[in-house]
Short mmCIF file of C-alpha atoms in Angstrom, two decimals:
data_model
loop_
_atom_site.label_atom_id
_atom_site.label_comp_id
_atom_site.label_asym_id
_atom_site.label_seq_id
_atom_site.Cartn_x
_atom_site.Cartn_y
_atom_site.Cartn_z
CA MET G 1 -93.22 -52.66 33.16
CA ILE G 2 -90.42 -54.63 34.39
CA LEU G 3 -86.72 -54.51 34.29
CA ALA G 4 -83.94 -57.26 34.52
CA TYR G 5 -80.53 -56.55 35.42
CA LYS G 6 -77.63 -58.66 35.18
CA ILE G 7 -75.47 -57.52 37.74
CA SER G 8 -71.29 -58.28 36.61
CA THR G 9 -67.86 -57.02 38.31
CA PRO G 10 -65.51 -56.97 35.83
CA PRO G 11 -62.08 -56.76 37.49
CA ARG G 12 -61.30 -53.30 37.95
CA LYS G 13 -64.38 -51.91 36.88
CA ARG G 14 -66.93 -49.89 38.87
CA LEU G 15 -69.96 -51.43 39.49
CA LEU G 16 -73.14 -48.93 38.53
CA SER G 17 -74.03 -46.71 40.79
CA PRO G 18 -77.38 -47.48 42.55
CA TRP G 19 -78.66 -44.07 42.06
CA SER G 20 -78.17 -44.68 38.78
CA LEU G 21 -80.15 -47.49 38.67
CA LEU G 22 -82.69 -46.06 40.59
CA ALA G 23 -82.80 -42.96 38.26
CA ALA G 24 -82.93 -45.53 35.12
CA THR G 25 -85.90 -47.79 36.64
CA LEU G 26 -87.67 -44.20 37.20
CA LEU G 27 -87.29 -43.39 33.90
CA ALA G 28 -88.85 -46.81 32.54
CA CYS G 29 -92.00 -46.82 34.51
CA GLY G 30 -92.49 -43.74 33.17
CA VAL G 31 -92.18 -41.29 36.49
CA HIS G 32 -93.36 -38.46 33.68
CA GLY G 33 -96.26 -40.68 31.90
CA SER G 34 -99.35 -38.97 31.21
CA GLU G 35 -101.80 -37.99 34.16
CA ALA G 36 -103.82 -40.58 35.69
CA GLY G 37 -107.56 -41.01 35.20
CA ASN G 38 -109.99 -42.22 37.16
CA GLY G 39 -110.64 -45.48 39.73
CA ASN G 40 -111.16 -47.82 38.05
CA ALA G 41 -113.19 -49.87 40.89
CA VAL G 42 -116.40 -48.70 39.40
CA THR G 43 -117.12 -48.84 35.31
CA ALA G 44 -118.16 -46.28 33.84
CA SER G 45 -121.66 -45.93 32.86
CA SER G 46 -123.43 -44.00 29.44
CA ILE G 47 -126.03 -42.49 31.95
CA GLN G 48 -126.17 -38.73 31.95
CA ALA G 49 -125.70 -36.83 35.17
CA SER G 50 -129.59 -35.23 34.68
CA GLU G 51 -131.25 -38.66 33.98
CA LEU G 52 -130.03 -39.76 37.52
CA VAL G 53 -132.49 -36.67 39.43
CA ASP G 54 -135.69 -38.57 37.87
CA ILE G 55 -134.03 -41.96 39.01
CA VAL G 56 -133.50 -40.40 42.31
CA ALA G 57 -136.97 -38.87 42.70
CA ALA G 58 -138.77 -42.47 41.37
CA LYS G 59 -136.69 -44.41 43.74
CA GLN G 60 -137.93 -42.23 47.04
CA GLN G 61 -141.54 -42.29 45.00
CA SER G 62 -142.21 -45.52 45.61
CA GLY G 63 -140.94 -45.22 49.26
CA TYR G 64 -143.48 -42.93 49.52
CA GLY G 65 -146.92 -44.61 51.84
CA ASP G 66 -149.01 -41.34 50.24
CA THR G 67 -148.65 -40.46 46.74
CA ALA G 68 -151.50 -38.57 46.19
CA VAL G 69 -150.86 -35.37 44.22
CA THR G 70 -154.39 -33.51 44.87
CA PRO G 71 -156.11 -33.07 48.24
CA PRO G 72 -158.87 -35.31 49.33
CA PHE G 73 -161.77 -32.38 49.25
CA GLN G 74 -162.82 -29.86 46.18
CA SER G 75 -163.64 -26.10 46.67
CA SER G 76 -166.66 -25.04 44.82
CA THR G 77 -166.35 -22.13 42.20
CA TRP G 78 -169.67 -21.00 43.38
CA LEU G 79 -170.77 -22.25 47.75
CA ALA G 80 -168.62 -20.18 50.09
CA ALA G 81 -170.05 -23.24 52.49
CA LEU G 82 -172.84 -26.12 52.57
CA PRO G 83 -176.06 -25.25 52.12
CA SER G 84 -178.56 -25.68 54.64
CA VAL G 85 -181.92 -26.66 55.26
CA SER G 86 -184.74 -24.90 57.50
CA LEU G 87 -187.85 -26.48 58.27
CA SER G 88 -190.33 -24.60 60.95
CA TYR G 89 -194.21 -25.27 61.65
CA LEU G 90 -196.15 -23.30 63.73
CA GLN G 91 -199.70 -24.91 65.04
CA SER G 92 -202.06 -22.34 66.30
CA ASP G 93 -203.61 -22.72 69.50
CA GLU G 94 -206.94 -21.61 68.39
CA ARG G 95 -209.88 -23.60 66.63
CA ALA G 96 -210.07 -20.63 64.24
CA GLY G 97 -206.55 -20.45 64.12
CA THR G 98 -203.45 -20.72 61.18
CA ASP G 99 -200.93 -23.20 61.18
CA GLU G 100 -197.72 -22.25 59.29
CA THR G 101 -195.35 -24.69 57.38
CA GLU G 102 -192.09 -23.54 55.86
CA VAL G 103 -189.07 -24.79 54.34
CA SER G 104 -185.87 -23.24 53.49
CA VAL G 105 -182.92 -24.18 51.64
CA ASN G 106 -180.45 -21.47 52.29
CA PHE G 107 -177.11 -20.93 49.69
CA PRO G 108 -174.12 -19.18 51.11
CA VAL G 109 -172.49 -17.97 47.76
CA LYS G 110 -169.33 -16.43 47.43
CA SER G 111 -169.00 -12.24 46.71
CA PRO G 112 -167.26 -11.81 43.96
CA PHE G 113 -164.96 -10.56 45.99
CA LEU G 114 -164.31 -13.52 47.50
CA ALA G 115 -164.73 -15.35 44.02
CA ALA G 116 -161.32 -13.32 42.72
CA ARG G 117 -159.37 -14.70 45.90
CA ASP G 118 -160.35 -18.15 45.70
CA LYS G 119 -159.81 -18.26 41.90
CA ASN G 120 -156.49 -16.33 43.09
CA LEU G 121 -155.32 -18.98 45.39
CA ARG G 122 -156.01 -21.42 43.15
CA GLN G 123 -153.60 -20.70 40.62
CA ILE G 124 -151.45 -19.48 43.34
CA GLY G 125 -151.73 -23.23 44.32
CA GLU G 126 -150.65 -24.77 40.59
CA GLN G 127 -147.12 -22.15 40.51
CA LEU G 128 -146.86 -23.46 44.21
CA GLN G 129 -146.75 -27.27 43.03
CA GLN G 130 -144.70 -26.57 39.75
CA LEU G 131 -142.21 -25.03 42.30
CA GLU G 132 -142.29 -27.40 44.63
CA GLN G 133 -141.19 -29.78 41.62
CA GLU G 134 -138.49 -27.44 41.18
CA ARG G 135 -137.07 -27.60 44.79
CA ARG G 136 -137.56 -31.24 44.95
CA ARG G 137 -135.06 -31.57 41.70
CA LEU G 138 -132.99 -28.87 43.28
CA TYR G 139 -132.18 -30.83 46.15
CA LEU G 140 -131.81 -34.31 44.82
CA SER G 141 -129.51 -32.37 42.29
CA GLY G 142 -127.49 -31.19 45.39
CA LEU G 143 -127.26 -34.98 46.96
CA ILE G 144 -126.50 -36.29 43.28
CA ARG G 145 -123.44 -33.77 42.25
CA GLU G 146 -121.74 -33.63 46.11
CA ALA G 147 -121.53 -37.44 45.66
CA LEU G 148 -120.39 -37.81 41.65
CA TRP G 149 -117.69 -34.94 42.27
CA SER G 150 -116.86 -36.67 45.60
CA HIS G 151 -115.92 -40.28 44.55
CA LYS G 152 -114.18 -38.72 41.18
CA LEU G 153 -111.94 -36.72 43.43
CA ALA G 154 -111.07 -39.85 45.76
CA SER G 155 -110.19 -41.48 42.68
CA THR G 156 -107.87 -39.38 41.00
CA ARG G 157 -106.65 -39.63 43.95
CA VAL G 158 -106.40 -43.37 44.22
CA ALA G 159 -105.05 -43.47 40.79
CA PHE G 160 -102.34 -40.82 41.62
CA SER G 161 -101.34 -42.87 44.57
CA GLU G 162 -101.75 -46.58 43.29
CA LYS G 163 -98.91 -45.17 40.57
CA LYS G 164 -96.86 -43.90 43.19
CA VAL G 165 -97.09 -47.58 45.21
CA THR G 166 -96.41 -48.98 41.69
CA GLN G 167 -93.46 -47.14 40.74
CA LEU G 168 -92.25 -47.33 44.35
CA ALA G 169 -92.36 -50.93 44.73
CA SER G 170 -90.93 -51.28 41.39
CA LEU G 171 -87.59 -49.08 43.06
CA LEU G 172 -87.54 -51.54 45.98
CA SER G 173 -87.24 -54.73 44.15
CA ARG G 174 -84.35 -52.89 42.28
CA GLN G 175 -82.77 -51.65 45.53
CA GLN G 176 -83.27 -55.01 47.20
CA ALA G 177 -81.25 -56.43 44.34
CA LEU G 178 -78.84 -54.11 44.59
CA PHE G 179 -78.36 -54.51 48.28
CA ASP G 180 -78.18 -58.51 48.26
CA ALA G 181 -75.44 -58.11 45.66
CA ARG G 182 -73.74 -55.37 48.26
CA SER G 183 -73.45 -52.57 45.72
CA ALA G 184 -75.65 -50.51 47.56
CA SER G 185 -76.27 -49.13 51.11
CA ARG G 186 -79.23 -49.75 53.51
CA TYR G 187 -80.24 -46.14 53.96
CA SER G 188 -81.48 -46.15 50.36
CA LEU G 189 -82.96 -49.28 51.08
CA LEU G 190 -84.42 -48.16 54.12
CA LEU G 191 -85.60 -44.83 53.09
CA LEU G 192 -87.61 -46.55 50.08
CA GLN G 193 -89.61 -48.69 52.57
CA GLN G 194 -90.10 -45.60 54.51
CA GLU G 195 -91.61 -44.17 51.60
CA ILE G 196 -93.60 -47.13 50.41
CA ALA G 197 -94.97 -47.69 53.75
CA ASP G 198 -96.36 -43.81 54.28
CA ALA G 199 -98.11 -44.43 50.53
CA ASN G 200 -99.37 -47.31 51.40
CA LEU G 201 -101.07 -45.80 54.24
CA LEU G 202 -102.23 -43.14 52.11
CA LEU G 203 -103.33 -45.09 49.36
CA ALA G 204 -105.69 -47.56 52.25
CA GLU G 205 -107.45 -44.06 53.65
CA GLN G 206 -108.29 -42.69 49.79
CA ARG G 207 -109.53 -46.49 49.01
CA ALA G 208 -111.57 -46.15 52.08
CA ASP G 209 -112.78 -42.52 51.09
CA ARG G 210 -113.61 -43.82 47.20
CA ARG G 211 -115.62 -46.39 49.00
CA ARG G 212 -117.65 -44.40 51.28
CA TRP G 213 -118.98 -42.20 48.57
CA HIS G 214 -119.68 -45.22 46.17
CA ALA G 215 -121.42 -46.28 48.81
CA ARG G 216 -123.78 -42.73 49.23
CA TYR G 217 -123.94 -42.95 45.49
CA ARG G 218 -125.50 -46.24 45.33
CA GLN G 219 -127.88 -45.99 48.60
CA LEU G 220 -129.09 -42.52 46.66
CA THR G 221 -129.35 -43.54 42.94
CA GLY G 222 -129.84 -47.84 43.58
CA LEU G 223 -126.75 -47.95 40.68
CA GLY G 224 -123.43 -49.28 40.75
CA ASN G 225 -122.52 -47.43 37.70
CA LEU G 226 -121.25 -43.73 37.81
CA PRO G 227 -121.86 -41.63 34.57
CA ALA G 228 -118.82 -41.42 32.18
CA ASP G 229 -119.34 -37.24 32.43
CA ILE G 230 -120.26 -35.46 34.56
CA GLU G 231 -118.91 -31.65 33.65
CA GLU G 232 -121.78 -29.25 33.59
CA MET G 233 -121.97 -26.03 31.82
CA PRO G 234 -120.60 -22.48 33.97
CA ALA G 235 -123.37 -20.85 35.57
CA PRO G 236 -125.10 -17.99 34.87
CA VAL G 237 -123.31 -14.17 34.88
CA GLY G 238 -124.53 -11.51 37.67
CA GLU G 239 -127.15 -12.65 40.44
CA ALA G 240 -128.35 -15.41 39.53
CA TRP G 241 -129.20 -16.98 42.99
CA GLN G 242 -132.42 -13.95 42.70
CA ALA G 243 -134.43 -16.60 40.46
CA HIS G 244 -133.70 -19.46 43.04
CA PRO G 245 -136.65 -21.44 43.63
CA LEU G 246 -136.62 -20.85 47.26
CA LEU G 247 -136.62 -17.63 47.19
CA ARG G 248 -139.43 -17.87 44.35
CA MET G 249 -141.67 -20.39 46.26
CA LEU G 250 -141.39 -17.43 49.21
CA ASP G 251 -142.84 -14.52 47.26
CA LEU G 252 -145.58 -16.49 46.04
CA ASP G 253 -146.07 -17.98 49.65
CA TRP G 254 -146.83 -14.18 50.78
CA GLU G 255 -149.08 -13.68 48.23
CA ARG G 256 -150.86 -17.52 48.99
CA GLN G 257 -151.16 -15.26 52.56
CA ARG G 258 -152.50 -12.25 51.47
CA SER G 259 -154.80 -14.17 49.51
CA VAL G 260 -156.08 -16.03 52.56
CA ILE G 261 -156.09 -13.30 54.80
CA ALA G 262 -158.23 -11.60 52.48
CA ALA G 263 -160.54 -14.40 51.88
CA SER G 264 -161.45 -14.50 55.72
CA SER G 265 -161.87 -10.85 55.94
CA ALA G 266 -165.84 -9.22 56.74
CA ARG G 267 -165.56 -7.57 53.63
CA ALA G 268 -165.51 -11.55 51.80
CA GLN G 269 -168.94 -12.44 53.27
CA PRO G 270 -170.75 -14.50 51.58
CA TRP G 271 -174.51 -13.64 50.04
CA GLN G 272 -177.14 -15.54 51.86
CA VAL G 273 -179.58 -16.92 48.97
CA SER G 274 -182.32 -18.63 50.42
CA LEU G 275 -185.34 -20.58 48.46
CA HIS G 276 -188.38 -20.49 50.51
CA ALA G 277 -191.95 -22.45 50.59
CA LYS G 278 -194.67 -21.70 52.61
CA GLN G 279 -197.60 -23.14 53.31
CA VAL G 280 -200.64 -21.59 55.07
CA ASP G 281 -203.79 -23.72 56.26
CA SER G 282 -206.47 -21.91 58.44
CA PRO G 283 -210.19 -23.43 57.90
CA ALA G 284 -211.20 -21.13 55.78
CA PHE G 285 -207.95 -22.00 53.37
CA THR G 286 -204.89 -23.37 52.73
CA GLU G 287 -202.38 -21.30 50.67
CA ASP G 288 -198.75 -22.19 49.32
CA GLN G 289 -196.12 -19.41 49.19
CA TYR G 290 -193.19 -19.22 47.19
CA GLY G 291 -190.32 -16.36 47.51
CA VAL G 292 -187.10 -16.13 47.51
CA ALA G 293 -184.53 -14.43 49.59
CA VAL G 294 -181.20 -12.57 48.88
CA ASP G 295 -178.52 -11.21 52.03
CA VAL G 296 -176.22 -9.23 50.49
CA PRO G 297 -173.52 -7.83 53.04
CA LEU G 298 -172.18 -4.21 51.93
CA SER G 299 -168.72 -5.11 51.34
CA PHE G 300 -168.05 -2.29 49.15
CA LEU G 301 -167.14 -0.47 52.52
CA ASP G 302 -163.94 -1.95 52.41
CA THR G 303 -163.97 -2.61 55.98
CA ALA G 304 -162.37 -5.44 58.20
CA ALA G 305 -161.94 -6.62 61.43
CA GLU G 306 -158.94 -5.66 63.92
CA SER G 307 -157.31 -9.53 63.52
CA SER G 308 -157.82 -9.70 59.87
CA THR G 309 -155.26 -6.70 60.16
CA SER G 310 -153.13 -7.98 62.63
CA ASP G 311 -152.54 -11.18 60.57
CA TRP G 312 -151.61 -9.64 57.80
CA ARG G 313 -149.17 -7.19 59.62
CA ALA G 314 -147.64 -10.67 61.78
CA SER G 315 -147.47 -12.31 58.04
CA ARG G 316 -145.66 -9.50 56.32
CA ARG G 317 -143.46 -8.89 59.02
CA SER G 318 -142.18 -12.90 59.10
CA TYR G 319 -141.92 -13.09 55.58
CA TRP G 320 -139.75 -10.01 55.29
CA GLN G 321 -137.64 -11.36 58.06
CA GLN G 322 -137.47 -15.22 56.17
CA ARG G 323 -137.06 -13.58 52.69
CA ASP G 324 -133.75 -11.40 54.26
CA GLU G 325 -132.18 -14.31 55.86
CA LEU G 326 -132.84 -16.18 52.75
CA GLN G 327 -131.28 -13.40 50.55
CA LEU G 328 -128.34 -12.97 52.81
CA GLN G 329 -127.85 -17.03 52.84
CA LEU G 330 -128.05 -17.27 48.83
CA ALA G 331 -125.71 -14.49 48.36
CA GLN G 332 -123.10 -15.41 50.51
CA ARG G 333 -122.99 -18.81 49.04
CA TRP G 334 -123.02 -17.54 45.60
CA GLN G 335 -120.51 -14.90 46.44
CA ALA G 336 -117.97 -17.86 48.12
CA LEU G 337 -118.58 -19.93 44.75
CA GLN G 338 -117.36 -17.11 42.68
CA THR G 339 -114.41 -16.02 45.03
CA GLU G 340 -113.54 -19.89 44.90
CA ALA G 341 -113.66 -19.95 41.39
CA VAL G 342 -111.52 -16.97 40.57
CA TYR G 343 -109.32 -18.82 43.40
CA LEU G 344 -108.88 -22.35 41.43
CA ARG G 345 -108.16 -20.86 38.03
CA GLU G 346 -105.11 -18.88 39.52
CA ARG G 347 -104.27 -22.20 41.45
CA GLN G 348 -104.00 -24.14 38.66
CA SER G 349 -102.14 -21.75 36.58
CA LEU G 350 -99.11 -21.82 39.31
CA LEU G 351 -99.73 -25.80 40.15
CA GLU G 352 -99.12 -26.36 36.78
CA SER G 353 -96.08 -23.84 35.88
CA ALA G 354 -94.87 -25.38 39.84
CA ALA G 355 -95.15 -28.93 37.93
CA SER G 356 -93.23 -27.82 35.19
CA ALA G 357 -90.12 -26.37 37.30
CA SER G 358 -90.10 -29.81 39.42
CA GLN G 359 -89.87 -31.41 36.58
CA GLU G 360 -86.87 -29.63 35.35
CA LEU G 361 -85.72 -29.49 38.92
CA VAL G 362 -85.51 -33.25 39.08
CA ARG G 363 -83.66 -33.33 35.46
CA GLU G 364 -81.42 -31.19 37.27
CA THR G 365 -81.08 -32.78 40.47
CA ARG G 366 -80.54 -36.52 39.06
CA THR G 367 -77.80 -34.70 37.11
CA LEU G 368 -76.04 -33.10 39.97
CA MET G 369 -76.73 -36.07 42.28
CA GLY G 370 -72.89 -37.26 42.34
CA GLU G 371 -72.54 -39.96 45.28
CA ASN G 372 -73.20 -38.52 48.22
CA GLU G 373 -76.28 -40.87 49.99
CA LEU G 374 -77.32 -36.46 51.52
CA GLY G 375 -77.89 -36.12 47.74
CA ARG G 376 -79.73 -38.92 46.50
CA GLU G 377 -81.84 -38.62 49.67
CA ILE G 378 -82.94 -35.00 48.15
CA TRP G 379 -82.58 -36.48 44.61
CA LEU G 380 -85.59 -39.09 45.41
CA ARG G 381 -87.15 -36.59 47.42
CA ARG G 382 -87.54 -34.33 44.31
CA GLU G 383 -88.80 -37.28 42.08
CA LEU G 384 -91.64 -37.87 44.28
CA ALA G 385 -92.48 -34.24 45.27
CA TYR G 386 -93.20 -33.85 41.08
CA LEU G 387 -95.68 -36.82 41.45
CA ASP G 388 -97.50 -35.39 43.64
CA ARG G 389 -97.25 -31.68 41.97
CA GLN G 390 -98.63 -33.90 38.88
CA ALA G 391 -102.08 -35.35 41.52
CA GLU G 392 -102.23 -31.67 42.68
CA VAL G 393 -102.42 -30.27 38.90
CA ALA G 394 -105.49 -33.04 38.26
CA ILE G 395 -106.99 -32.58 41.88
CA ASN G 396 -107.21 -28.92 41.19
CA GLN G 397 -108.90 -29.67 37.95
CA LEU G 398 -111.55 -31.51 39.12
CA ARG G 399 -112.50 -28.78 41.25
CA ILE G 400 -113.06 -25.89 39.35
CA GLY G 401 -115.29 -28.73 38.28
CA GLU G 402 -117.02 -29.15 41.02
CA ASN G 403 -117.30 -25.69 41.53
CA ARG G 404 -118.82 -25.03 38.04
CA ALA G 405 -121.64 -27.34 39.10
CA MET G 406 -121.72 -25.98 42.84
CA SER G 407 -122.28 -22.68 41.40
CA ARG G 408 -124.95 -24.28 38.95
CA HIS G 409 -126.68 -25.21 42.22
CA ALA G 410 -126.02 -21.90 44.65
CA ALA G 411 -127.78 -20.29 41.08
CA GLY G 412 -130.95 -22.72 41.40
CA LEU G 413 -129.91 -24.78 38.53
CA PRO G 414 -131.03 -28.43 38.91
CA LEU G 415 -129.50 -31.51 37.18
#
């Protein structure tokens, strides 16, 4: 809003105080107006934040050279290894001797113990694949949440700084007119010039920060528009981090290692089933013989080589070490976010009270400022401090939402 003043000097009448004009300009410009919203450099779209995970996942997947999700080989449900063929021919060196020709096909068949371990490994593999998808969605959600909330905070800071610069520029224009008319001192003009220079410097830094986060978001998603609403539901109460995908993957991988070690132990040796065909050729007769041979290890003794036992113990130590470290990291991150959430809520209440008190203080200072130059400077500082209080209230409110989103992330919940 632009106001035009006509300054006149009637005989024997005092000029209107320049600081009163500044106060009137501040009121006309709406110093105590509505809260600033997001910066309008990027138009908000109707896309949901949860949809961004699929967009980013598809974008990254398209850049992979190998998109296969199945291994290039398959395991048999009953064969422990590839079949083999044996051929033998025995020729007698006697005139009336017997020549023997034998062909056998050998099938290493999985024992019931090995078949059970392989079935368990297939089930674990399917569960690990599902958990890997959850882990990837959670990882991408973390990148998206960081970009969205950082851009939101930067946009809010820019909006309040732009409001501050606009109001200071309007005051500077009015004060310059008063100074040119010899109705104001140079002190107040220089004071405003200094304030607007500092405000513009801060605004330039904040705009650069907003551009940086917008570029990060564009690089991540390939989109230019940001979601209009990025608020999330509160995270579950209690020790929600215990259901984190990384922790579940670690537990499931330990179960997989146990099955692999068991499948490679002596107890899991396959049964050897052989089909034999033998021909006995002599001057008196020729005989064909057929038969089946089965070689079954006595695995019911439940014995294993020391190497299998050593592998199991080493894997168990590694598993518990990794689990302890991961638990500590997740618990500390979760606790830090919960502590921050309590602090931010308390700070929000205090900031709102401080902003209200600052508004009242501005009114009282404006009433009592009189003609003293130092008092006028104090009044101007009060006005600017109130603008800063409004910005702090809005920024802290956004940080509460950011904390809620990061708490859900710490609990292992993707977008």
